[in-house]
PDB file of C-alpha atoms in Angstrom:
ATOM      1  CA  UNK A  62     -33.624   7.852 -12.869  1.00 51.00           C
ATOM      2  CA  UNK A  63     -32.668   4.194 -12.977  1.00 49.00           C
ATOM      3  CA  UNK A  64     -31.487   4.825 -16.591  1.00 54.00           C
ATOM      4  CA  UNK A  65     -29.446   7.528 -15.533  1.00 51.00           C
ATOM      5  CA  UNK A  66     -27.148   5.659 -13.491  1.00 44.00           C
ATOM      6  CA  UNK A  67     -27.103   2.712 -15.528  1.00 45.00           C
ATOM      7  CA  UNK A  68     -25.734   5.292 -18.328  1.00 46.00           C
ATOM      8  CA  UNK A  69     -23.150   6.373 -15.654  1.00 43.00           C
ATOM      9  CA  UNK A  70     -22.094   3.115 -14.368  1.00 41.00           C
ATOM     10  CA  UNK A  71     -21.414   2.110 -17.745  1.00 42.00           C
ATOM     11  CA  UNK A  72     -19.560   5.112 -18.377  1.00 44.00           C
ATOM     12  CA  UNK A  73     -17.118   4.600 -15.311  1.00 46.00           C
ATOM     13  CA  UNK A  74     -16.411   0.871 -16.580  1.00 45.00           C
ATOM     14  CA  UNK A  75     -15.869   1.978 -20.311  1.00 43.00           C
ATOM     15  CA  UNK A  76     -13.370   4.690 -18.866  1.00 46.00           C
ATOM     16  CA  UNK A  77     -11.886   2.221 -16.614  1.00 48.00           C
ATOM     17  CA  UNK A  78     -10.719  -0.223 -19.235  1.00 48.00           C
ATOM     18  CA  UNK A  79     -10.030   2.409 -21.701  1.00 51.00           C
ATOM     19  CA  UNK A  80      -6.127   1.975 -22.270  1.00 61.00           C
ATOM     20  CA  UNK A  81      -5.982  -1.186 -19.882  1.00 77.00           C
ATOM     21  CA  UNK A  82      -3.762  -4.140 -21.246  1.00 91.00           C
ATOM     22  CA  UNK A  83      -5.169  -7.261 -19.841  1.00 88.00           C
ATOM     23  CA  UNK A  84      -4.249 -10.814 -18.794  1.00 90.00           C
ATOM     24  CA  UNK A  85      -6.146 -14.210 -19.177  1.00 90.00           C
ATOM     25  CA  UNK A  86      -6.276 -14.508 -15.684  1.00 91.00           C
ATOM     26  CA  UNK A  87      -9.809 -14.670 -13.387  1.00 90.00           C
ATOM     27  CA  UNK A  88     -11.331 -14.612 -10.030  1.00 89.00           C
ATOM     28  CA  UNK A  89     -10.231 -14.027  -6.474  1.00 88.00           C
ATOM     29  CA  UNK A  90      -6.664 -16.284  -6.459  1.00 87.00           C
ATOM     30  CA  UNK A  91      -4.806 -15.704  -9.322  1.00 88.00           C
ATOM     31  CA  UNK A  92      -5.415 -19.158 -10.884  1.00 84.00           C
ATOM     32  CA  UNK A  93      -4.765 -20.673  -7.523  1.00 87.00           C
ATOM     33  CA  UNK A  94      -7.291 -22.336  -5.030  1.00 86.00           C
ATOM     34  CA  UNK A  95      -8.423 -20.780  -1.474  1.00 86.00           C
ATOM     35  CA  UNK A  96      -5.750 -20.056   1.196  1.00 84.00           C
ATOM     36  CA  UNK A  97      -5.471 -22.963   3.225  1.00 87.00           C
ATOM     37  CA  UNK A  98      -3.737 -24.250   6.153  1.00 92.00           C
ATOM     38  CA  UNK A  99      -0.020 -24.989   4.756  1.00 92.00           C
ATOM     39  CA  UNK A 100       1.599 -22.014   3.392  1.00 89.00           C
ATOM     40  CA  UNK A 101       2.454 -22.062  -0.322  1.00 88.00           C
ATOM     41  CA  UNK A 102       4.078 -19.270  -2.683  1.00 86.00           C
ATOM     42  CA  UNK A 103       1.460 -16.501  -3.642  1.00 88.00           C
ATOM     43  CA  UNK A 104       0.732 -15.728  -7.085  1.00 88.00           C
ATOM     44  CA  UNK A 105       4.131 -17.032  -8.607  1.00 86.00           C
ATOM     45  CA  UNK A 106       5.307 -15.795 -11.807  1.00 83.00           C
ATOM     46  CA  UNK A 107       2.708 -12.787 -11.396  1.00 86.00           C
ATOM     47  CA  UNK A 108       3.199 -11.414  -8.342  1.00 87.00           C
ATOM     48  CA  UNK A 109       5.959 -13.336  -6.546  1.00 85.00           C
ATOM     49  CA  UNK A 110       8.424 -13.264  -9.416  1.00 74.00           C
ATOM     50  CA  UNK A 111      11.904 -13.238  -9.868  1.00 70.00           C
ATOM     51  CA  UNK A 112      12.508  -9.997  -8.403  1.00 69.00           C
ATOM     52  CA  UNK A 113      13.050  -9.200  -4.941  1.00 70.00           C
ATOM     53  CA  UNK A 114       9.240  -8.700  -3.424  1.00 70.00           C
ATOM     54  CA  UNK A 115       9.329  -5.965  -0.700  1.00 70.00           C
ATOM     55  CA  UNK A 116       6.277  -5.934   0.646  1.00 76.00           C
ATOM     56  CA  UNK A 117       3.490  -8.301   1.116  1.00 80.00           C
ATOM     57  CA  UNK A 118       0.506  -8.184  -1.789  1.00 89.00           C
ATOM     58  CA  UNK A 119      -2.404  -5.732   0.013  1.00 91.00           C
ATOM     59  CA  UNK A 120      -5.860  -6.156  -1.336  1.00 93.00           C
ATOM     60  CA  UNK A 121      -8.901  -3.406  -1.616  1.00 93.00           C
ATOM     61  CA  UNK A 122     -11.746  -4.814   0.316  1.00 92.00           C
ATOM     62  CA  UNK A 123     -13.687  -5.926  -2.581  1.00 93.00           C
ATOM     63  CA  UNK A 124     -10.960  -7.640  -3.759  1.00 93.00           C
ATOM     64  CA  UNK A 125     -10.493  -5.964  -7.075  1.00 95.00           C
ATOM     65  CA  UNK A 126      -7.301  -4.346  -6.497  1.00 95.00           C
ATOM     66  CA  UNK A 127      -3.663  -5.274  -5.774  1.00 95.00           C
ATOM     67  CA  UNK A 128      -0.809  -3.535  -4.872  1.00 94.00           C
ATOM     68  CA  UNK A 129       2.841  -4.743  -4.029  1.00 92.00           C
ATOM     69  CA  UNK A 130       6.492  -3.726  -3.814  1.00 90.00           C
ATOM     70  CA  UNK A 131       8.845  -5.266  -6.250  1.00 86.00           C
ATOM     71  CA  UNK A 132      12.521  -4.479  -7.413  1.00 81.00           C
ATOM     72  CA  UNK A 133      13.872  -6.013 -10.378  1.00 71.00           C
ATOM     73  CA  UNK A 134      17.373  -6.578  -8.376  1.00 68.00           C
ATOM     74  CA  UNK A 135      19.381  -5.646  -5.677  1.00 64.00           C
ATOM     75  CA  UNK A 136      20.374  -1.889  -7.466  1.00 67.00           C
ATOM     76  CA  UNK A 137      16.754  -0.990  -9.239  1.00 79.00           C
ATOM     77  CA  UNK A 138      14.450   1.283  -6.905  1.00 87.00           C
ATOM     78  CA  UNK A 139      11.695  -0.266  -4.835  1.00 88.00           C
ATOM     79  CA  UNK A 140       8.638   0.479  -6.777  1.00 89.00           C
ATOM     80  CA  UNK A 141       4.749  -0.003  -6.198  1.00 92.00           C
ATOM     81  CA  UNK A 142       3.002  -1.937  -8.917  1.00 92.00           C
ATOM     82  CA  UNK A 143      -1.083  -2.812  -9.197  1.00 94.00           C
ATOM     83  CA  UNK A 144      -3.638  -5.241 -11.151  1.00 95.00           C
ATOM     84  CA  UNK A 145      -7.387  -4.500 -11.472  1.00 95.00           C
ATOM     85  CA  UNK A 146     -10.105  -6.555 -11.982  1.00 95.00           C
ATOM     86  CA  UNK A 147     -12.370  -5.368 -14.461  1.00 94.00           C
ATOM     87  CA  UNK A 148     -15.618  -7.460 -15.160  1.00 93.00           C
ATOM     88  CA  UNK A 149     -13.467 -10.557 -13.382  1.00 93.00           C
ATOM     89  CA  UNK A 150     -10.443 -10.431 -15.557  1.00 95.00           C
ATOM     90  CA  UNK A 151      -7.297  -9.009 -14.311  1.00 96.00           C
ATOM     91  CA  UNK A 152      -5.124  -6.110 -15.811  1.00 96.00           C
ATOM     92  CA  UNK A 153      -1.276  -6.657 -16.492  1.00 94.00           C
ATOM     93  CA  UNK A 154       0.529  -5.173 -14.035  1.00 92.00           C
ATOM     94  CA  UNK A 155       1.853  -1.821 -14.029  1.00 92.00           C
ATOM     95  CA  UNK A 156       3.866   0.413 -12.011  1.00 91.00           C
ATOM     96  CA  UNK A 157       1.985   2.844  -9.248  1.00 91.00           C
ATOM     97  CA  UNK A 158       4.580   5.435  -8.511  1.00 86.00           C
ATOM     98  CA  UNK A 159       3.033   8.779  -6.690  1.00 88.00           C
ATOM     99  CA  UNK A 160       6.090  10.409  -6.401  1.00 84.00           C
ATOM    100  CA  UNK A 161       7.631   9.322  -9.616  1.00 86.00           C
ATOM    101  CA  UNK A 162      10.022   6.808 -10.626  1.00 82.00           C
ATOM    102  CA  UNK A 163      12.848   8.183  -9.363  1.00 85.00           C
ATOM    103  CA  UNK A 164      12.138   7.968  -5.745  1.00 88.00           C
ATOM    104  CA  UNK A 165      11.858   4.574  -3.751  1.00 89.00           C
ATOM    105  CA  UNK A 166       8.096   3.886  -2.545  1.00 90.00           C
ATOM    106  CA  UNK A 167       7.392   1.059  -0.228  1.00 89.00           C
ATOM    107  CA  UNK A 168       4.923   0.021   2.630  1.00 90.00           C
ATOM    108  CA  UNK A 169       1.796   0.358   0.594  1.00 93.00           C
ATOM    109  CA  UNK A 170      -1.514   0.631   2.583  1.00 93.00           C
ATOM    110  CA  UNK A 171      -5.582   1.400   1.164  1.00 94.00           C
ATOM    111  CA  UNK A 172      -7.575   2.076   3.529  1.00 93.00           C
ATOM    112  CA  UNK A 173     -11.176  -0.222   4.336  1.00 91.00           C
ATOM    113  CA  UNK A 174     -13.177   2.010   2.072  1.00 92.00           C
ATOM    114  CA  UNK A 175     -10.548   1.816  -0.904  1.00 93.00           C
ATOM    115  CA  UNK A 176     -10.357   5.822  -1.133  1.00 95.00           C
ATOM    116  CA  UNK A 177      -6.730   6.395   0.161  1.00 95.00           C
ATOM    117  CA  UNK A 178      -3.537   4.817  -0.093  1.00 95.00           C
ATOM    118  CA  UNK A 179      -0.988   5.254   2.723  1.00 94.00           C
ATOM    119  CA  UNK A 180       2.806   4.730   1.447  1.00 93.00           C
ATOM    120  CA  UNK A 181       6.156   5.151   2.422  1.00 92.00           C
ATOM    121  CA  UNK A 182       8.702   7.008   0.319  1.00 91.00           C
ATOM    122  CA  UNK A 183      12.527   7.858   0.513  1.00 87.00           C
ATOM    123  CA  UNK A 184      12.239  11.634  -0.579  1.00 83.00           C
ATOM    124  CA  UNK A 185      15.574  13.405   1.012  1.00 79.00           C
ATOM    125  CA  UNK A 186      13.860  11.517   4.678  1.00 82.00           C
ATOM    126  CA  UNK A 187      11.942   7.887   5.090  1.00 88.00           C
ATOM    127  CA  UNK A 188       8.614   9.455   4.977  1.00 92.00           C
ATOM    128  CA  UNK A 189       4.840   8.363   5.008  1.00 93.00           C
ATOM    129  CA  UNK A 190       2.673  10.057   2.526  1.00 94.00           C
ATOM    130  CA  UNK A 191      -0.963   9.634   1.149  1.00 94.00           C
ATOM    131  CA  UNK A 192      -3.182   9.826  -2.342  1.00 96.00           C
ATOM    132  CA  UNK A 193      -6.288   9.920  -2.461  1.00 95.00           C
ATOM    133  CA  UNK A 194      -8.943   8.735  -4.772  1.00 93.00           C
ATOM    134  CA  UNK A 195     -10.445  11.471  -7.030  1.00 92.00           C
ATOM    135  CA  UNK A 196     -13.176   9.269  -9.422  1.00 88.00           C
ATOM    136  CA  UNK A 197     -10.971   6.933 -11.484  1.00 83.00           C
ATOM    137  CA  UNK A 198      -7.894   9.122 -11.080  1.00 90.00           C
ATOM    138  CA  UNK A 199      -5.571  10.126  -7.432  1.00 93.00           C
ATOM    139  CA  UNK A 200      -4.581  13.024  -6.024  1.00 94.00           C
ATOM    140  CA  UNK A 201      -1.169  14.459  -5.915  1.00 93.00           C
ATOM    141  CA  UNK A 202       0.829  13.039  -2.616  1.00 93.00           C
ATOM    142  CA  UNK A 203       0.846  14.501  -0.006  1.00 93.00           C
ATOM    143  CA  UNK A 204       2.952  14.034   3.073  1.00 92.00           C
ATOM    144  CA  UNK A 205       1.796  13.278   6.446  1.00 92.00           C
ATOM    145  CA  UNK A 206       2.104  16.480   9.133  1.00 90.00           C
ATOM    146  CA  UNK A 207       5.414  16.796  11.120  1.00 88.00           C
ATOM    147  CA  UNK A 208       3.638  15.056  14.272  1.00 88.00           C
ATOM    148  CA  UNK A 209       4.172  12.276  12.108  1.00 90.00           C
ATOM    149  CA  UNK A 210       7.065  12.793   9.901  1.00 89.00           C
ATOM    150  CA  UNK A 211       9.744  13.534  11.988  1.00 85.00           C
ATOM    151  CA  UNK A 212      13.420  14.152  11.617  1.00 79.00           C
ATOM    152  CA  UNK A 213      13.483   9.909  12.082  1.00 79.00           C
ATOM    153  CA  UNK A 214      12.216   7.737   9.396  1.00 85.00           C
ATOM    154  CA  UNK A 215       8.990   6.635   9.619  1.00 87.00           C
ATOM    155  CA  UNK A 216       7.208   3.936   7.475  1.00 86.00           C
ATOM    156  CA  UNK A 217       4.441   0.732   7.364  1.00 87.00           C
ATOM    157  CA  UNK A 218       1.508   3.181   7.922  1.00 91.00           C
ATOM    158  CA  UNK A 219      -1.819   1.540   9.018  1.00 91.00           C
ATOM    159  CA  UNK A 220      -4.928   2.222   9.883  1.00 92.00           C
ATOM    160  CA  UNK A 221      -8.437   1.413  11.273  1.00 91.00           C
ATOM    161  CA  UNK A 222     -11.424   2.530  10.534  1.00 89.00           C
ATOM    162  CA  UNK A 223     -11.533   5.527  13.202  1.00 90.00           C
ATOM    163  CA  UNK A 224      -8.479   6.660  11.718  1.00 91.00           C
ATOM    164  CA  UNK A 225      -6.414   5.460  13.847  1.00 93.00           C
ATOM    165  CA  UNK A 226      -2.808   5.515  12.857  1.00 93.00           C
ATOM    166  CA  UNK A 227      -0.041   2.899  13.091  1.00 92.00           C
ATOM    167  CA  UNK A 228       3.203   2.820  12.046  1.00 90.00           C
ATOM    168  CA  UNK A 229       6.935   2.392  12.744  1.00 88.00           C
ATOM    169  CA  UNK A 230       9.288   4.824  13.667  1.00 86.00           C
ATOM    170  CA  UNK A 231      12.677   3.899  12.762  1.00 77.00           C
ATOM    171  CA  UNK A 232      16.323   5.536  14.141  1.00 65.00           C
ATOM    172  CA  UNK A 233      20.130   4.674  14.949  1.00 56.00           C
ATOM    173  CA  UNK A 234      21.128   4.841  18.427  1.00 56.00           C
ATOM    174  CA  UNK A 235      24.397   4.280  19.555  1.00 53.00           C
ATOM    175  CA  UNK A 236      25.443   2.754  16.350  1.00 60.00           C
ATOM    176  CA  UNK A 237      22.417   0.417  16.956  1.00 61.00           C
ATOM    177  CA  UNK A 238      19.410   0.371  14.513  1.00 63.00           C
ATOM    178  CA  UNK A 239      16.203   0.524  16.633  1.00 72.00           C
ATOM    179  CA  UNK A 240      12.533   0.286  15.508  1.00 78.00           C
ATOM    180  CA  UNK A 241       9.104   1.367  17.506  1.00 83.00           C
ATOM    181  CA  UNK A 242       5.352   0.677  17.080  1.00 86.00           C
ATOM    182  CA  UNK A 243       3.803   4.376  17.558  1.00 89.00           C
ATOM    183  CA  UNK A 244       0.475   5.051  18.112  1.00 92.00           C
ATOM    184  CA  UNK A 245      -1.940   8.317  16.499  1.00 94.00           C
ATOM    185  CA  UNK A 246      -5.047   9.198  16.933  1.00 94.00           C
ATOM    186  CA  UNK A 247      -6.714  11.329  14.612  1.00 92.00           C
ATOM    187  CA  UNK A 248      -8.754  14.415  16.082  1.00 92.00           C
ATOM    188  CA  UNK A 249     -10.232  17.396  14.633  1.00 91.00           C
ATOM    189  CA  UNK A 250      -8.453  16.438  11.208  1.00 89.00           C
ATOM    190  CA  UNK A 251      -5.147  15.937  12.288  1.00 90.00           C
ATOM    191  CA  UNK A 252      -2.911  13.070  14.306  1.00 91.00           C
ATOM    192  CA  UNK A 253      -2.056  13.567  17.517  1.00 92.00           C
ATOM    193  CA  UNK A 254       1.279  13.330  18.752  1.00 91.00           C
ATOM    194  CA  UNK A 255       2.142   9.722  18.793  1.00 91.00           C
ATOM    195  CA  UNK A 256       2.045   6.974  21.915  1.00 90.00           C
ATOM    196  CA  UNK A 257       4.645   4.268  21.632  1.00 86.00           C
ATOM    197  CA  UNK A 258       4.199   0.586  22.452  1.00 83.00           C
ATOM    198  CA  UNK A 259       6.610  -0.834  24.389  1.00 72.00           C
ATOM    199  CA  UNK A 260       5.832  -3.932  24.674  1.00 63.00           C
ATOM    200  CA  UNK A 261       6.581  -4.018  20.478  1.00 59.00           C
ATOM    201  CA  UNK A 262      10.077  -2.536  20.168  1.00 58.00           C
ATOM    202  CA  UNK A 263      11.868  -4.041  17.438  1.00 54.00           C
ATOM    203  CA  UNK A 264      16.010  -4.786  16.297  1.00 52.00           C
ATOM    204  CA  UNK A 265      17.583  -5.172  12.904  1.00 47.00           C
ATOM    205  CA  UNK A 266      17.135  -8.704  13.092  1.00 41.00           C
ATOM    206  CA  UNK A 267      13.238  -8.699  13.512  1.00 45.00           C
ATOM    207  CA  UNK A 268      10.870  -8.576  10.940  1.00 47.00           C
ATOM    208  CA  UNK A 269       8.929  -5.978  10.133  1.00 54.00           C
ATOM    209  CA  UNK A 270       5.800  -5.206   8.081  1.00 57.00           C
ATOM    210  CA  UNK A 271       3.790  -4.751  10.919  1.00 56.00           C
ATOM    211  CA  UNK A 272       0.018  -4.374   9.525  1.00 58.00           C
ATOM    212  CA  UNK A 273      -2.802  -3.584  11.703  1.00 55.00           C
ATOM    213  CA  UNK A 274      -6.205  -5.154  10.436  1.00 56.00           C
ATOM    214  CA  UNK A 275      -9.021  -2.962  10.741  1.00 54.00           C
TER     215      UNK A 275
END
């Protein structure tokens, strides 16, 4: 038995670097020591680059998987890129586009357990939308029920580990660009129609990003 899923484990690894192009970087920090107490650039020159960085860096919670936002200039689309780490070492980075490269994604999310990924996307609508993981592969997207998605545009999905959804729901009122916090929870497998939080509405001039930690 134990032989068994050694043979399998190794398997899964062999198939996982299969095709991978990877760096000489190692470890948690990307060459760089622990966070500390004084803020300092993340990751320069791999993942805060040149380009215009959209979205803070999210990791999986073992740590072996990034995913940001990054567009090359002001005209390029907004696209998701990843790294792995594989035995330690860290894959180049590459681009993680569900919907294809012709669409902006943004806002990416995994979940605790590392099996979904919660992104937004500018398909026709700003729209959140989900993969899931299928072995070493994803699903195909899928968009997030219309108790979500509404005629608005909705983005910056996150969630805890009851399912629990937040996320922002942006609009124009009035000329005047307005942002809310909403609120679903998930029941009998689907969301519920959405609570906002008052006490967290939010102008042009705030930021956003608003991640909840589960």
């Amino acid at each position: 038995m134990k032989k068994g899923l050694l043979i399998i484990t190794l398997i899964l690894i062999i198939k996982s670097s299969f095709g991978q192009q990877f760096t000489d970087i190692y470890g948690d920090y990307f060459r760089q020591t622990s966070p500390g107490d004084i803020p300092v650039l993340f990751a320069p020159g791999i993942i805060s680059g040149t380009t215009l960085e959209h979205s803070a860096a999210i990791f999986s919670s073992d740590r072996n998987e990034v995913y940001w936002v990054s567009r090359e200039n002001q005209e390029s689309l907004l696209k998701i890129w990843r790294m792995l780490r594989i035995n330690n070492r860290w894959t180049k980075p590459e681009i993680f586009n569900p919907l294809g490269d012709s669409i902006n994604h943004f806002d990416p999310f995994l979940t605790a357990n590392g099996e979904k990924i919660y992104f937004g996307a500018d398909k026709g609508n700003t729209d959140i939308w989900f993969v899931e993981k299928q072995g070493v592969n994803w699903s195909k997207p899928q968009r997030l029920m219309p108790s979500i998605n509404t005629i608005d545009g909705q983005c910056q999905a996150s969630l805890t580990t009851d399912g629990t959804l937040y996320y922002l729901d942006h609009r124009t009122i009035n000329e005047n660009w307005t942002c809310d916090i909403l609120k679903s929870r998930f029941k009998n497998g689907e969301y519920l129609n959405p609570d906002t939080l008052p006490e967290y509405k939010l102008n042009y001039f705030y930021g956003l990003d608003t991640i909840y930690c589960p």
